[in-house]
mmCIF file of C-alpha atoms in Angstrom:
data_model
loop_
_atom_site.group_PDB
_atom_site.id
_atom_site.type_symbol
_atom_site.label_atom_id
_atom_site.label_comp_id
_atom_site.label_asym_id
_atom_site.label_seq_id
_atom_site.Cartn_x
_atom_site.Cartn_y
_atom_site.Cartn_z
ATOM 1 C CA UNK A 30 -220.363 91.834 32.604
ATOM 2 C CA UNK A 31 -218.107 88.930 33.554
ATOM 3 C CA UNK A 32 -215.543 89.089 36.337
ATOM 4 C CA UNK A 33 -212.785 88.475 33.805
ATOM 5 C CA UNK A 34 -213.835 91.455 31.699
ATOM 6 C CA UNK A 35 -213.960 93.706 34.751
ATOM 7 C CA UNK A 36 -210.468 92.625 35.752
ATOM 8 C CA UNK A 37 -209.081 93.223 32.271
ATOM 9 C CA UNK A 38 -210.757 96.624 32.145
ATOM 10 C CA UNK A 39 -209.188 97.634 35.440
ATOM 11 C CA UNK A 40 -205.737 96.751 34.070
ATOM 12 C CA UNK A 41 -206.461 98.820 30.947
ATOM 13 C CA UNK A 42 -207.445 101.862 32.991
ATOM 14 C CA UNK A 43 -204.364 101.521 35.157
ATOM 15 C CA UNK A 44 -202.102 101.218 32.123
ATOM 16 C CA UNK A 45 -203.700 104.287 30.530
ATOM 17 C CA UNK A 46 -203.200 106.382 33.665
ATOM 18 C CA UNK A 47 -199.588 105.233 33.987
ATOM 19 C CA UNK A 48 -198.934 106.112 30.332
ATOM 20 C CA UNK A 49 -200.231 109.614 30.884
ATOM 21 C CA UNK A 50 -198.216 110.024 34.076
ATOM 22 C CA UNK A 51 -194.949 108.950 32.358
ATOM 23 C CA UNK A 52 -195.469 110.864 29.112
ATOM 24 C CA UNK A 53 -193.290 113.979 28.591
ATOM 25 C CA UNK A 54 -195.089 117.286 28.950
ATOM 26 C CA UNK A 55 -194.914 120.547 27.048
ATOM 27 C CA UNK A 56 -196.264 124.023 27.663
ATOM 28 C CA UNK A 57 -199.090 123.795 25.124
ATOM 29 C CA UNK A 58 -200.502 120.358 25.943
ATOM 30 C CA UNK A 59 -200.096 117.115 27.819
ATOM 31 C CA UNK A 60 -197.857 115.477 25.203
ATOM 32 C CA UNK A 61 -194.713 116.509 23.344
ATOM 33 C CA UNK A 62 -196.663 116.297 20.087
ATOM 34 C CA UNK A 63 -200.381 116.220 19.421
ATOM 35 C CA UNK A 64 -201.414 112.596 18.799
ATOM 36 C CA UNK A 65 -202.269 111.465 15.294
ATOM 37 C CA UNK A 66 -202.855 108.203 13.459
ATOM 38 C CA UNK A 67 -199.081 107.739 13.480
ATOM 39 C CA UNK A 68 -198.245 108.578 17.090
ATOM 40 C CA UNK A 69 -200.969 106.872 19.103
ATOM 41 C CA UNK A 70 -198.335 104.397 20.268
ATOM 42 C CA UNK A 71 -198.600 105.646 23.877
ATOM 43 C CA UNK A 72 -201.981 103.973 23.974
ATOM 44 C CA UNK A 73 -201.378 100.966 21.750
ATOM 45 C CA UNK A 74 -198.112 99.617 23.172
ATOM 46 C CA UNK A 75 -199.345 99.419 26.752
ATOM 47 C CA UNK A 76 -202.945 98.592 26.088
ATOM 48 C CA UNK A 77 -202.922 96.299 23.067
ATOM 49 C CA UNK A 78 -202.241 93.088 24.936
ATOM 50 C CA UNK A 79 -204.898 93.553 27.586
ATOM 51 C CA UNK A 80 -207.430 95.077 25.217
ATOM 52 C CA UNK A 81 -207.073 92.032 22.992
ATOM 53 C CA UNK A 82 -208.488 89.940 25.809
ATOM 54 C CA UNK A 83 -211.416 92.281 26.339
ATOM 55 C CA UNK A 84 -212.241 92.782 22.650
ATOM 56 C CA UNK A 85 -213.512 89.255 22.106
ATOM 57 C CA UNK A 86 -217.303 89.370 22.213
ATOM 58 C CA UNK A 87 -219.212 87.999 19.225
ATOM 59 C CA UNK A 88 -221.181 90.258 16.882
ATOM 60 C CA UNK A 89 -224.653 91.130 18.115
ATOM 61 C CA UNK A 90 -227.692 90.467 15.950
ATOM 62 C CA UNK A 91 -229.770 93.306 14.607
ATOM 63 C CA UNK A 92 -233.505 93.224 15.390
ATOM 64 C CA UNK A 93 -235.711 95.019 12.885
ATOM 65 C CA UNK A 94 -237.854 97.697 14.517
ATOM 66 C CA UNK A 95 -239.901 100.370 12.733
ATOM 67 C CA UNK A 96 -237.518 100.832 9.790
ATOM 68 C CA UNK A 97 -234.290 100.571 11.785
ATOM 69 C CA UNK A 98 -232.589 97.798 13.710
ATOM 70 C CA UNK A 99 -231.467 97.692 17.323
ATOM 71 C CA UNK A 100 -227.949 96.548 18.173
ATOM 72 C CA UNK A 101 -228.237 94.645 21.416
ATOM 73 C CA UNK A 102 -225.700 95.787 24.006
ATOM 74 C CA UNK A 103 -225.337 94.723 27.667
ATOM 75 C CA UNK A 104 -225.331 98.373 28.798
ATOM 76 C CA UNK A 105 -227.144 101.640 28.163
ATOM 77 C CA UNK A 106 -225.281 103.992 25.856
ATOM 78 C CA UNK A 107 -224.441 107.425 27.268
ATOM 79 C CA UNK A 108 -221.962 108.690 24.662
ATOM 80 C CA UNK A 109 -220.584 107.782 21.255
ATOM 81 C CA UNK A 110 -217.781 108.780 18.906
ATOM 82 C CA UNK A 111 -217.676 108.165 15.175
ATOM 83 C CA UNK A 112 -214.908 107.443 12.644
ATOM 84 C CA UNK A 113 -212.099 109.997 12.686
ATOM 85 C CA UNK A 114 -212.507 110.914 16.354
ATOM 86 C CA UNK A 115 -209.549 110.573 18.701
ATOM 87 C CA UNK A 116 -211.284 107.673 20.424
ATOM 88 C CA UNK A 117 -211.715 105.758 17.165
ATOM 89 C CA UNK A 118 -208.130 106.605 16.194
ATOM 90 C CA UNK A 119 -206.903 105.153 19.485
ATOM 91 C CA UNK A 120 -208.709 101.890 18.794
ATOM 92 C CA UNK A 121 -207.953 101.722 15.071
ATOM 93 C CA UNK A 122 -204.214 102.360 15.345
ATOM 94 C CA UNK A 123 -203.596 100.095 18.343
ATOM 95 C CA UNK A 124 -203.409 96.941 16.221
ATOM 96 C CA UNK A 125 -205.950 95.122 18.367
ATOM 97 C CA UNK A 126 -208.629 94.914 15.666
ATOM 98 C CA UNK A 127 -208.185 93.263 12.234
ATOM 99 C CA UNK A 128 -209.047 96.424 10.290
ATOM 100 C CA UNK A 129 -208.317 96.664 6.577
ATOM 101 C CA UNK A 130 -205.884 99.482 5.806
ATOM 102 C CA UNK A 131 -205.531 101.679 2.704
ATOM 103 C CA UNK A 132 -203.178 100.199 0.122
ATOM 104 C CA UNK A 133 -199.673 101.712 0.212
ATOM 105 C CA UNK A 134 -198.600 104.017 -2.574
ATOM 106 C CA UNK A 135 -197.104 102.359 -5.642
ATOM 107 C CA UNK A 136 -193.329 102.324 -5.967
ATOM 108 C CA UNK A 137 -193.704 103.113 -9.676
ATOM 109 C CA UNK A 138 -192.887 106.834 -10.115
ATOM 110 C CA UNK A 139 -195.199 106.942 -13.165
ATOM 111 C CA UNK A 140 -198.173 105.559 -11.266
ATOM 112 C CA UNK A 141 -200.936 108.058 -10.429
ATOM 113 C CA UNK A 142 -200.734 109.439 -6.917
ATOM 114 C CA UNK A 143 -203.110 107.701 -4.534
ATOM 115 C CA UNK A 144 -205.631 109.992 -2.825
ATOM 116 C CA UNK A 145 -205.043 110.726 0.844
ATOM 117 C CA UNK A 146 -207.099 108.331 2.996
ATOM 118 C CA UNK A 147 -210.067 109.910 4.725
ATOM 119 C CA UNK A 148 -211.341 109.194 8.233
ATOM 120 C CA UNK A 149 -213.448 106.293 6.937
ATOM 121 C CA UNK A 150 -210.235 104.506 5.970
ATOM 122 C CA UNK A 151 -207.911 105.657 8.760
ATOM 123 C CA UNK A 152 -210.252 105.068 11.703
ATOM 124 C CA UNK A 153 -213.244 103.090 10.379
ATOM 125 C CA UNK A 154 -214.858 102.333 13.737
ATOM 126 C CA UNK A 155 -217.369 103.890 16.097
ATOM 127 C CA UNK A 156 -217.127 103.641 19.872
ATOM 128 C CA UNK A 157 -220.044 103.772 22.319
ATOM 129 C CA UNK A 158 -220.044 103.515 26.096
ATOM 130 C CA UNK A 159 -222.088 103.833 29.254
ATOM 131 C CA UNK A 160 -221.754 103.264 32.987
ATOM 132 C CA UNK A 161 -221.655 99.488 32.606
ATOM 133 C CA UNK A 162 -219.475 98.966 29.553
ATOM 134 C CA UNK A 163 -218.406 100.022 26.099
ATOM 135 C CA UNK A 164 -218.279 98.650 22.577
ATOM 136 C CA UNK A 165 -216.375 99.113 19.340
ATOM 137 C CA UNK A 166 -218.491 98.879 16.195
ATOM 138 C CA UNK A 167 -217.127 98.121 12.742
ATOM 139 C CA UNK A 168 -218.361 96.778 9.428
ATOM 140 C CA UNK A 169 -217.948 93.105 8.611
ATOM 141 C CA UNK A 170 -219.173 92.980 5.039
ATOM 142 C CA UNK A 171 -222.662 94.473 5.200
ATOM 143 C CA UNK A 172 -223.150 93.633 8.879
ATOM 144 C CA UNK A 173 -222.210 95.688 11.940
ATOM 145 C CA UNK A 174 -219.774 93.848 14.187
ATOM 146 C CA UNK A 175 -219.861 94.576 17.913
ATOM 147 C CA UNK A 176 -216.788 94.103 20.096
ATOM 148 C CA UNK A 177 -217.187 94.740 23.818
ATOM 149 C CA UNK A 178 -214.731 96.602 26.023
ATOM 150 C CA UNK A 179 -214.875 97.349 29.729
ATOM 151 C CA UNK A 180 -216.229 100.632 31.035
ATOM 152 C CA UNK A 181 -212.916 101.367 32.777
ATOM 153 C CA UNK A 182 -211.071 101.238 29.460
ATOM 154 C CA UNK A 183 -212.983 104.226 28.114
ATOM 155 C CA UNK A 184 -211.137 106.689 30.356
ATOM 156 C CA UNK A 185 -207.863 105.830 28.671
ATOM 157 C CA UNK A 186 -209.403 106.209 25.222
ATOM 158 C CA UNK A 187 -210.995 109.652 25.415
ATOM 159 C CA UNK A 188 -208.811 111.398 28.012
ATOM 160 C CA UNK A 189 -206.819 113.300 25.365
ATOM 161 C CA UNK A 190 -209.877 114.770 23.628
ATOM 162 C CA UNK A 191 -209.676 117.802 25.923
ATOM 163 C CA UNK A 192 -206.007 118.884 26.043
ATOM 164 C CA UNK A 193 -204.431 120.971 28.771
ATOM 165 C CA UNK A 194 -205.677 124.554 28.637
ATOM 166 C CA UNK A 195 -208.804 123.761 26.620
ATOM 167 C CA UNK A 196 -212.273 124.868 27.707
ATOM 168 C CA UNK A 197 -213.505 122.113 30.081
ATOM 169 C CA UNK A 198 -215.617 119.546 28.277
ATOM 170 C CA UNK A 199 -214.639 120.713 24.804
ATOM 171 C CA UNK A 200 -213.081 118.462 22.173
ATOM 172 C CA UNK A 201 -210.251 119.286 19.840
ATOM 173 C CA UNK A 202 -209.988 118.706 16.103
ATOM 174 C CA UNK A 203 -206.974 116.754 14.900
ATOM 175 C CA UNK A 204 -205.549 116.221 11.428
ATOM 176 C CA UNK A 205 -201.960 115.190 10.828
ATOM 177 C CA UNK A 206 -199.623 117.709 12.517
ATOM 178 C CA UNK A 207 -202.418 120.199 13.247
ATOM 179 C CA UNK A 208 -204.739 120.355 16.246
ATOM 180 C CA UNK A 209 -207.341 123.000 17.086
ATOM 181 C CA UNK A 210 -209.300 123.597 20.289
ATOM 182 C CA UNK A 211 -211.102 126.318 22.241
ATOM 183 C CA UNK A 212 -209.343 128.060 25.115
ATOM 184 C CA UNK A 213 -210.156 130.753 27.685
ATOM 185 C CA UNK A 214 -213.677 130.008 28.927
ATOM 186 C CA UNK A 215 -215.881 133.087 29.208
ATOM 187 C CA UNK A 216 -219.447 133.688 30.358
ATOM 188 C CA UNK A 217 -221.870 131.099 31.647
ATOM 189 C CA UNK A 218 -222.761 129.568 28.271
ATOM 190 C CA UNK A 219 -219.525 127.681 27.679
ATOM 191 C CA UNK A 220 -218.108 130.230 25.257
ATOM 192 C CA UNK A 221 -214.400 130.716 24.612
ATOM 193 C CA UNK A 222 -212.125 133.706 24.153
ATOM 194 C CA UNK A 223 -209.633 131.971 21.882
ATOM 195 C CA UNK A 224 -209.085 129.348 19.187
ATOM 196 C CA UNK A 225 -205.714 127.713 19.785
ATOM 197 C CA UNK A 226 -203.902 126.064 16.866
ATOM 198 C CA UNK A 227 -200.897 123.824 17.493
ATOM 199 C CA UNK A 228 -198.834 122.568 14.574
ATOM 200 C CA UNK A 229 -195.936 120.147 14.823
ATOM 201 C CA UNK A 230 -192.826 121.280 12.966
ATOM 202 C CA UNK A 231 -190.241 119.159 11.105
ATOM 203 C CA UNK A 232 -187.628 117.851 13.503
ATOM 204 C CA UNK A 233 -184.864 117.161 11.009
ATOM 205 C CA UNK A 234 -182.120 114.575 11.359
ATOM 206 C CA UNK A 235 -180.775 114.140 14.885
ATOM 207 C CA UNK A 236 -178.727 111.541 16.718
ATOM 208 C CA UNK A 237 -180.275 112.338 20.108
ATOM 209 C CA UNK A 238 -183.875 112.283 21.305
ATOM 210 C CA UNK A 239 -185.414 115.729 21.084
ATOM 211 C CA UNK A 240 -188.842 117.166 21.718
ATOM 212 C CA UNK A 241 -190.836 117.747 18.548
ATOM 213 C CA UNK A 242 -191.065 121.524 18.005
ATOM 214 C CA UNK A 243 -194.629 122.829 18.015
ATOM 215 C CA UNK A 244 -195.783 126.204 16.734
ATOM 216 C CA UNK A 245 -198.733 127.538 18.744
ATOM 217 C CA UNK A 246 -200.991 130.475 17.989
ATOM 218 C CA UNK A 247 -204.274 131.623 19.547
ATOM 219 C CA UNK A 248 -206.791 133.574 17.463
ATOM 220 C CA UNK A 249 -209.335 136.007 18.924
ATOM 221 C CA UNK A 250 -212.921 136.069 17.609
ATOM 222 C CA UNK A 251 -213.206 139.847 17.273
ATOM 223 C CA UNK A 252 -214.776 142.736 19.164
ATOM 224 C CA UNK A 253 -217.942 141.912 21.129
ATOM 225 C CA UNK A 254 -217.711 138.272 20.070
ATOM 226 C CA UNK A 255 -216.675 134.891 21.439
ATOM 227 C CA UNK A 256 -216.209 131.431 20.064
ATOM 228 C CA UNK A 257 -219.315 129.326 20.585
ATOM 229 C CA UNK A 258 -219.070 126.003 22.400
ATOM 230 C CA UNK A 259 -218.848 124.036 19.167
ATOM 231 C CA UNK A 260 -216.124 121.551 18.293
ATOM 232 C CA UNK A 261 -213.750 122.944 15.630
ATOM 233 C CA UNK A 262 -213.368 120.971 12.396
ATOM 234 C CA UNK A 263 -210.392 120.740 10.041
ATOM 235 C CA UNK A 264 -210.823 120.693 6.261
ATOM 236 C CA UNK A 265 -208.284 120.478 3.435
ATOM 237 C CA UNK A 266 -208.761 123.271 0.895
ATOM 238 C CA UNK A 267 -206.469 123.400 -2.132
ATOM 239 C CA UNK A 268 -204.066 121.068 -0.357
ATOM 240 C CA UNK A 269 -203.838 123.213 2.787
ATOM 241 C CA UNK A 270 -205.457 122.802 6.176
ATOM 242 C CA UNK A 271 -208.231 125.168 7.241
ATOM 243 C CA UNK A 272 -210.104 125.244 10.553
ATOM 244 C CA UNK A 273 -213.874 125.746 10.798
ATOM 245 C CA UNK A 274 -215.279 127.269 13.993
ATOM 246 C CA UNK A 275 -218.426 129.097 15.144
ATOM 247 C CA UNK A 276 -218.343 132.639 16.484
ATOM 248 C CA UNK A 277 -221.089 134.025 18.743
ATOM 249 C CA UNK A 278 -222.218 137.637 18.939
ATOM 250 C CA UNK A 279 -222.737 140.443 18.965
ATOM 251 C CA UNK A 280 -226.171 139.879 20.415
ATOM 252 C CA UNK A 281 -228.172 136.774 19.540
ATOM 253 C CA UNK A 282 -226.257 136.041 16.353
ATOM 254 C CA UNK A 283 -223.605 133.538 15.336
ATOM 255 C CA UNK A 284 -221.537 132.801 12.247
ATOM 256 C CA UNK A 285 -219.437 130.084 10.695
ATOM 257 C CA UNK A 286 -215.807 131.225 10.460
ATOM 258 C CA UNK A 287 -212.784 129.822 8.654
ATOM 259 C CA UNK A 288 -209.180 130.135 9.787
ATOM 260 C CA UNK A 289 -206.361 129.595 7.313
ATOM 261 C CA UNK A 290 -202.809 130.741 6.695
ATOM 262 C CA UNK A 291 -202.248 133.967 4.805
ATOM 263 C CA UNK A 292 -199.586 134.542 2.162
ATOM 264 C CA UNK A 293 -196.997 135.074 4.883
ATOM 265 C CA UNK A 294 -197.794 131.796 6.623
ATOM 266 C CA UNK A 295 -199.631 133.365 9.579
ATOM 267 C CA UNK A 296 -202.943 131.942 10.790
ATOM 268 C CA UNK A 297 -205.885 134.323 10.564
ATOM 269 C CA UNK A 298 -209.684 134.256 10.623
ATOM 270 C CA UNK A 299 -210.017 134.728 6.891
ATOM 271 C CA UNK A 300 -213.779 134.593 6.342
ATOM 272 C CA UNK A 301 -217.167 134.427 8.052
ATOM 273 C CA UNK A 302 -220.684 133.743 6.939
ATOM 274 C CA UNK A 303 -223.255 136.524 7.398
ATOM 275 C CA UNK A 304 -224.556 136.605 11.020
ATOM 276 C CA UNK A 305 -227.274 134.007 11.631
ATOM 277 C CA UNK A 306 -229.973 134.956 14.148
ATOM 278 C CA UNK A 307 -231.155 132.312 16.575
ATOM 279 C CA UNK A 308 -231.865 131.461 20.190
ATOM 280 C CA UNK A 309 -228.717 129.298 20.216
ATOM 281 C CA UNK A 310 -225.492 129.472 18.241
ATOM 282 C CA UNK A 311 -225.471 127.514 14.996
ATOM 283 C CA UNK A 312 -223.504 124.303 14.780
ATOM 284 C CA UNK A 313 -221.335 122.759 12.079
ATOM 285 C CA UNK A 314 -223.068 119.535 11.056
ATOM 286 C CA UNK A 315 -220.468 118.230 8.636
ATOM 287 C CA UNK A 316 -217.604 118.803 6.227
ATOM 288 C CA UNK A 317 -217.577 116.743 3.035
ATOM 289 C CA UNK A 318 -217.317 116.537 -0.728
ATOM 290 C CA UNK A 319 -221.058 116.915 -1.206
ATOM 291 C CA UNK A 320 -220.756 117.779 -4.917
ATOM 292 C CA UNK A 321 -218.413 114.929 -5.866
ATOM 293 C CA UNK A 322 -215.980 117.404 -7.421
ATOM 294 C CA UNK A 323 -213.199 116.886 -4.885
ATOM 295 C CA UNK A 324 -213.674 120.126 -2.935
ATOM 296 C CA UNK A 325 -215.209 120.132 0.542
ATOM 297 C CA UNK A 326 -218.343 122.057 1.421
ATOM 298 C CA UNK A 327 -219.786 122.790 4.846
ATOM 299 C CA UNK A 328 -223.168 122.107 6.420
ATOM 300 C CA UNK A 329 -224.407 124.142 9.364
ATOM 301 C CA UNK A 330 -227.648 124.055 11.363
ATOM 302 C CA UNK A 331 -229.266 127.173 12.777
ATOM 303 C CA UNK A 332 -232.434 127.498 14.837
ATOM 304 C CA UNK A 333 -234.175 130.811 14.137
ATOM 305 C CA UNK A 334 -237.697 129.816 15.227
ATOM 306 C CA UNK A 335 -237.370 126.666 17.337
ATOM 307 C CA UNK A 336 -236.989 124.651 14.109
ATOM 308 C CA UNK A 337 -233.568 123.613 12.842
ATOM 309 C CA UNK A 338 -232.644 124.870 9.374
ATOM 310 C CA UNK A 339 -229.993 123.043 7.365
ATOM 311 C CA UNK A 340 -227.574 125.267 5.427
ATOM 312 C CA UNK A 341 -225.078 124.239 2.723
ATOM 313 C CA UNK A 342 -222.053 126.528 2.286
ATOM 314 C CA UNK A 343 -219.261 126.654 -0.263
ATOM 315 C CA UNK A 344 -215.956 128.487 0.129
ATOM 316 C CA UNK A 345 -213.946 130.035 -2.688
ATOM 317 C CA UNK A 346 -211.995 133.225 -3.256
ATOM 318 C CA UNK A 347 -211.795 133.916 0.463
ATOM 319 C CA UNK A 348 -215.573 134.053 0.963
ATOM 320 C CA UNK A 349 -218.464 131.788 1.948
ATOM 321 C CA UNK A 350 -221.428 131.344 -0.351
ATOM 322 C CA UNK A 351 -224.825 129.963 0.689
ATOM 323 C CA UNK A 352 -225.729 127.210 -1.776
ATOM 324 C CA UNK A 353 -229.063 126.095 -0.269
ATOM 325 C CA UNK A 354 -231.014 125.838 2.962
ATOM 326 C CA UNK A 355 -234.070 123.903 4.165
ATOM 327 C CA UNK A 356 -235.980 123.784 7.488
ATOM 328 C CA UNK A 357 -237.234 120.729 9.325
ATOM 329 C CA UNK A 358 -234.190 119.237 11.012
ATOM 330 C CA UNK A 359 -232.969 118.800 14.590
ATOM 331 C CA UNK A 360 -231.570 122.010 16.021
ATOM 332 C CA UNK A 361 -227.963 122.784 16.981
ATOM 333 C CA UNK A 362 -226.168 120.832 19.697
ATOM 334 C CA UNK A 363 -223.106 121.783 21.728
ATOM 335 C CA UNK A 364 -221.188 118.583 22.450
ATOM 336 C CA UNK A 365 -223.203 115.860 20.669
ATOM 337 C CA UNK A 366 -222.576 114.977 17.034
ATOM 338 C CA UNK A 367 -226.204 114.753 15.937
ATOM 339 C CA UNK A 368 -225.296 114.615 12.247
ATOM 340 C CA UNK A 369 -222.732 112.608 10.301
ATOM 341 C CA UNK A 370 -221.312 112.669 6.786
ATOM 342 C CA UNK A 371 -221.846 109.575 4.626
ATOM 343 C CA UNK A 372 -218.680 109.476 2.482
ATOM 344 C CA UNK A 373 -219.285 108.742 -1.175
ATOM 345 C CA UNK A 374 -217.520 106.093 -3.191
ATOM 346 C CA UNK A 375 -214.368 107.436 -4.919
ATOM 347 C CA UNK A 376 -215.411 110.219 -7.266
ATOM 348 C CA UNK A 377 -218.986 110.255 -5.934
ATOM 349 C CA UNK A 378 -220.730 112.850 -3.794
ATOM 350 C CA UNK A 379 -221.030 112.484 -0.031
ATOM 351 C CA UNK A 380 -224.378 112.708 1.756
ATOM 352 C CA UNK A 381 -225.531 113.623 5.267
ATOM 353 C CA UNK A 382 -227.451 111.696 7.916
ATOM 354 C CA UNK A 383 -229.319 113.645 10.607
ATOM 355 C CA UNK A 384 -232.628 113.538 12.511
ATOM 356 C CA UNK A 385 -235.729 115.427 11.457
ATOM 357 C CA UNK A 386 -236.899 118.164 13.818
ATOM 358 C CA UNK A 387 -238.880 115.787 16.072
ATOM 359 C CA UNK A 388 -235.873 113.425 16.223
ATOM 360 C CA UNK A 389 -238.082 110.358 15.619
ATOM 361 C CA UNK A 390 -237.032 109.912 11.993
ATOM 362 C CA UNK A 391 -233.606 109.804 10.375
ATOM 363 C CA UNK A 392 -233.109 111.770 7.155
ATOM 364 C CA UNK A 393 -230.567 110.777 4.499
ATOM 365 C CA UNK A 394 -229.882 113.988 2.599
ATOM 366 C CA UNK A 395 -228.204 114.568 -0.750
ATOM 367 C CA UNK A 396 -226.477 117.965 -1.025
ATOM 368 C CA UNK A 397 -225.289 117.933 -4.629
ATOM 369 C CA UNK A 398 -226.298 121.454 -5.687
ATOM 370 C CA UNK A 399 -229.304 121.572 -3.347
ATOM 371 C CA UNK A 400 -230.960 119.785 -0.423
ATOM 372 C CA UNK A 401 -232.918 116.665 -1.400
ATOM 373 C CA UNK A 402 -233.822 113.821 0.958
ATOM 374 C CA UNK A 403 -233.045 110.361 -0.353
ATOM 375 C CA UNK A 404 -234.786 108.659 2.557
ATOM 376 C CA UNK A 405 -236.609 109.099 5.856
ATOM 377 C CA UNK A 406 -236.295 106.205 8.246
ATOM 378 C CA UNK A 407 -238.513 105.760 11.293
ATOM 379 C CA UNK A 408 -236.438 105.270 14.441
ATOM 380 C CA UNK A 409 -237.339 103.053 17.434
ATOM 381 C CA UNK A 410 -237.036 106.115 19.682
ATOM 382 C CA UNK A 411 -235.902 109.768 19.612
ATOM 383 C CA UNK A 412 -232.316 110.404 18.512
ATOM 384 C CA UNK A 413 -230.421 112.043 21.368
ATOM 385 C CA UNK A 414 -226.907 110.685 21.956
ATOM 386 C CA UNK A 415 -225.274 111.049 18.573
ATOM 387 C CA UNK A 416 -225.023 109.765 15.026
ATOM 388 C CA UNK A 417 -222.096 107.971 13.383
ATOM 389 C CA UNK A 418 -221.587 106.400 9.961
ATOM 390 C CA UNK A 419 -219.678 103.221 9.156
ATOM 391 C CA UNK A 420 -218.611 102.652 5.558
ATOM 392 C CA UNK A 421 -219.394 104.732 2.505
ATOM 393 C CA UNK A 422 -221.963 105.145 -0.229
ATOM 394 C CA UNK A 423 -225.199 103.200 -0.380
ATOM 395 C CA UNK A 424 -223.704 100.321 1.620
ATOM 396 C CA UNK A 425 -222.964 102.556 4.624
ATOM 397 C CA UNK A 426 -224.619 101.916 7.986
ATOM 398 C CA UNK A 427 -225.858 104.770 10.191
ATOM 399 C CA UNK A 428 -225.684 104.352 13.981
ATOM 400 C CA UNK A 429 -228.059 106.420 16.114
ATOM 401 C CA UNK A 430 -227.854 106.759 19.895
ATOM 402 C CA UNK A 431 -231.429 106.894 21.228
ATOM 403 C CA UNK A 432 -232.733 108.799 24.246
ATOM 404 C CA UNK A 433 -233.390 105.578 26.184
ATOM 405 C CA UNK A 434 -229.777 104.371 25.833
ATOM 406 C CA UNK A 435 -230.341 101.938 22.970
ATOM 407 C CA UNK A 436 -228.308 101.955 19.757
ATOM 408 C CA UNK A 437 -230.170 101.873 16.443
ATOM 409 C CA UNK A 438 -228.737 101.072 13.011
ATOM 410 C CA UNK A 439 -230.123 101.851 9.558
ATOM 411 C CA UNK A 440 -228.972 101.513 5.973
ATOM 412 C CA UNK A 441 -228.011 104.673 4.112
ATOM 413 C CA UNK A 442 -230.051 103.832 1.001
ATOM 414 C CA UNK A 443 -233.419 102.800 2.497
ATOM 415 C CA UNK A 444 -236.671 104.402 1.340
ATOM 416 C CA UNK A 445 -237.612 106.608 -1.578
ATOM 417 C CA UNK A 446 -236.339 110.110 -2.328
ATOM 418 C CA UNK A 447 -238.471 112.986 -1.028
ATOM 419 C CA UNK A 448 -238.001 116.730 -0.763
ATOM 420 C CA UNK A 449 -238.285 118.412 2.676
#
């Protein structure tokens, strides 16, 4: 890393810390309102100018290796975040990268309403980092573009992932005015006693600066249960937000649970899957429109016999339904996103990318009514640090963090379709 890049990175870190120190505080979190794609200005205004100097490295070439390419980076990767994460939102909304934005809604009142942009459109970048640097990855046509940032800048980018009061090391889910995170650490396995939901309320017209009102509620998991150390996810069902979380117990069992508002507007744990036995709690691998019908479904991974089993769930009428399941995939993980949704083209079904059970091959899985593999791609090393997807459909690129700190990339349409 050059001296100039180190110097710029130090300024970025200092600016990030100063922004946090000067930001107004509230009882439920470190900021007056939970950050979103619209209110990431605390990062962008102070950091955009200096980040622009650091984000200037040319795209790295991909070297073919055993079915996947390697993106050459001047550091070993230790962590990564995909599109839609708070880190990618911070980068995408700062104005420092020339990222194409969704077209604004038509002014014609008779024009059809444009669909709400998904995370692929709002924050279409992945971010990786290690002890000696970081990088922002985006699509430039069909190629993956690499833009380097200093290691010191990363602190300012992911500091807000764990808000005040959250279980240490956990990450919150964020969608518009709603945020969800685990609170009240219990036991020695990183479990939590509560799921805290914070929702910004309309402020109304005012002539003076006022704090944005925030409604906060904490849900309990139930008797003899806890929330497992799994990142919550937010889905939109019938136009309303719902929160997906994993409950643990009683005993060696876990379940996927859904929180939504009841008829009176109160948040409640409305439904759970049947208890799933396993040595570790199941994990939520992805939320997506896997049928192409415009309604999200949920993919979980359980590990009953030291082999990960993929499960596809639907939700309707206040209850989960198991659509399909298949063994042979990497088992559950606590804080690493070892699976990623491949968004479909408009009106088309999404797919899922995740490692096979030995983590040496990457599976591209179709979930339209069942579980069918479209491809298996040999990786240059075991998948260990995470998976992220750039783009959508068959032109998407899948990034895989390998155990040795390298970053692999593969196309989402390679290989022939096989069944697990």
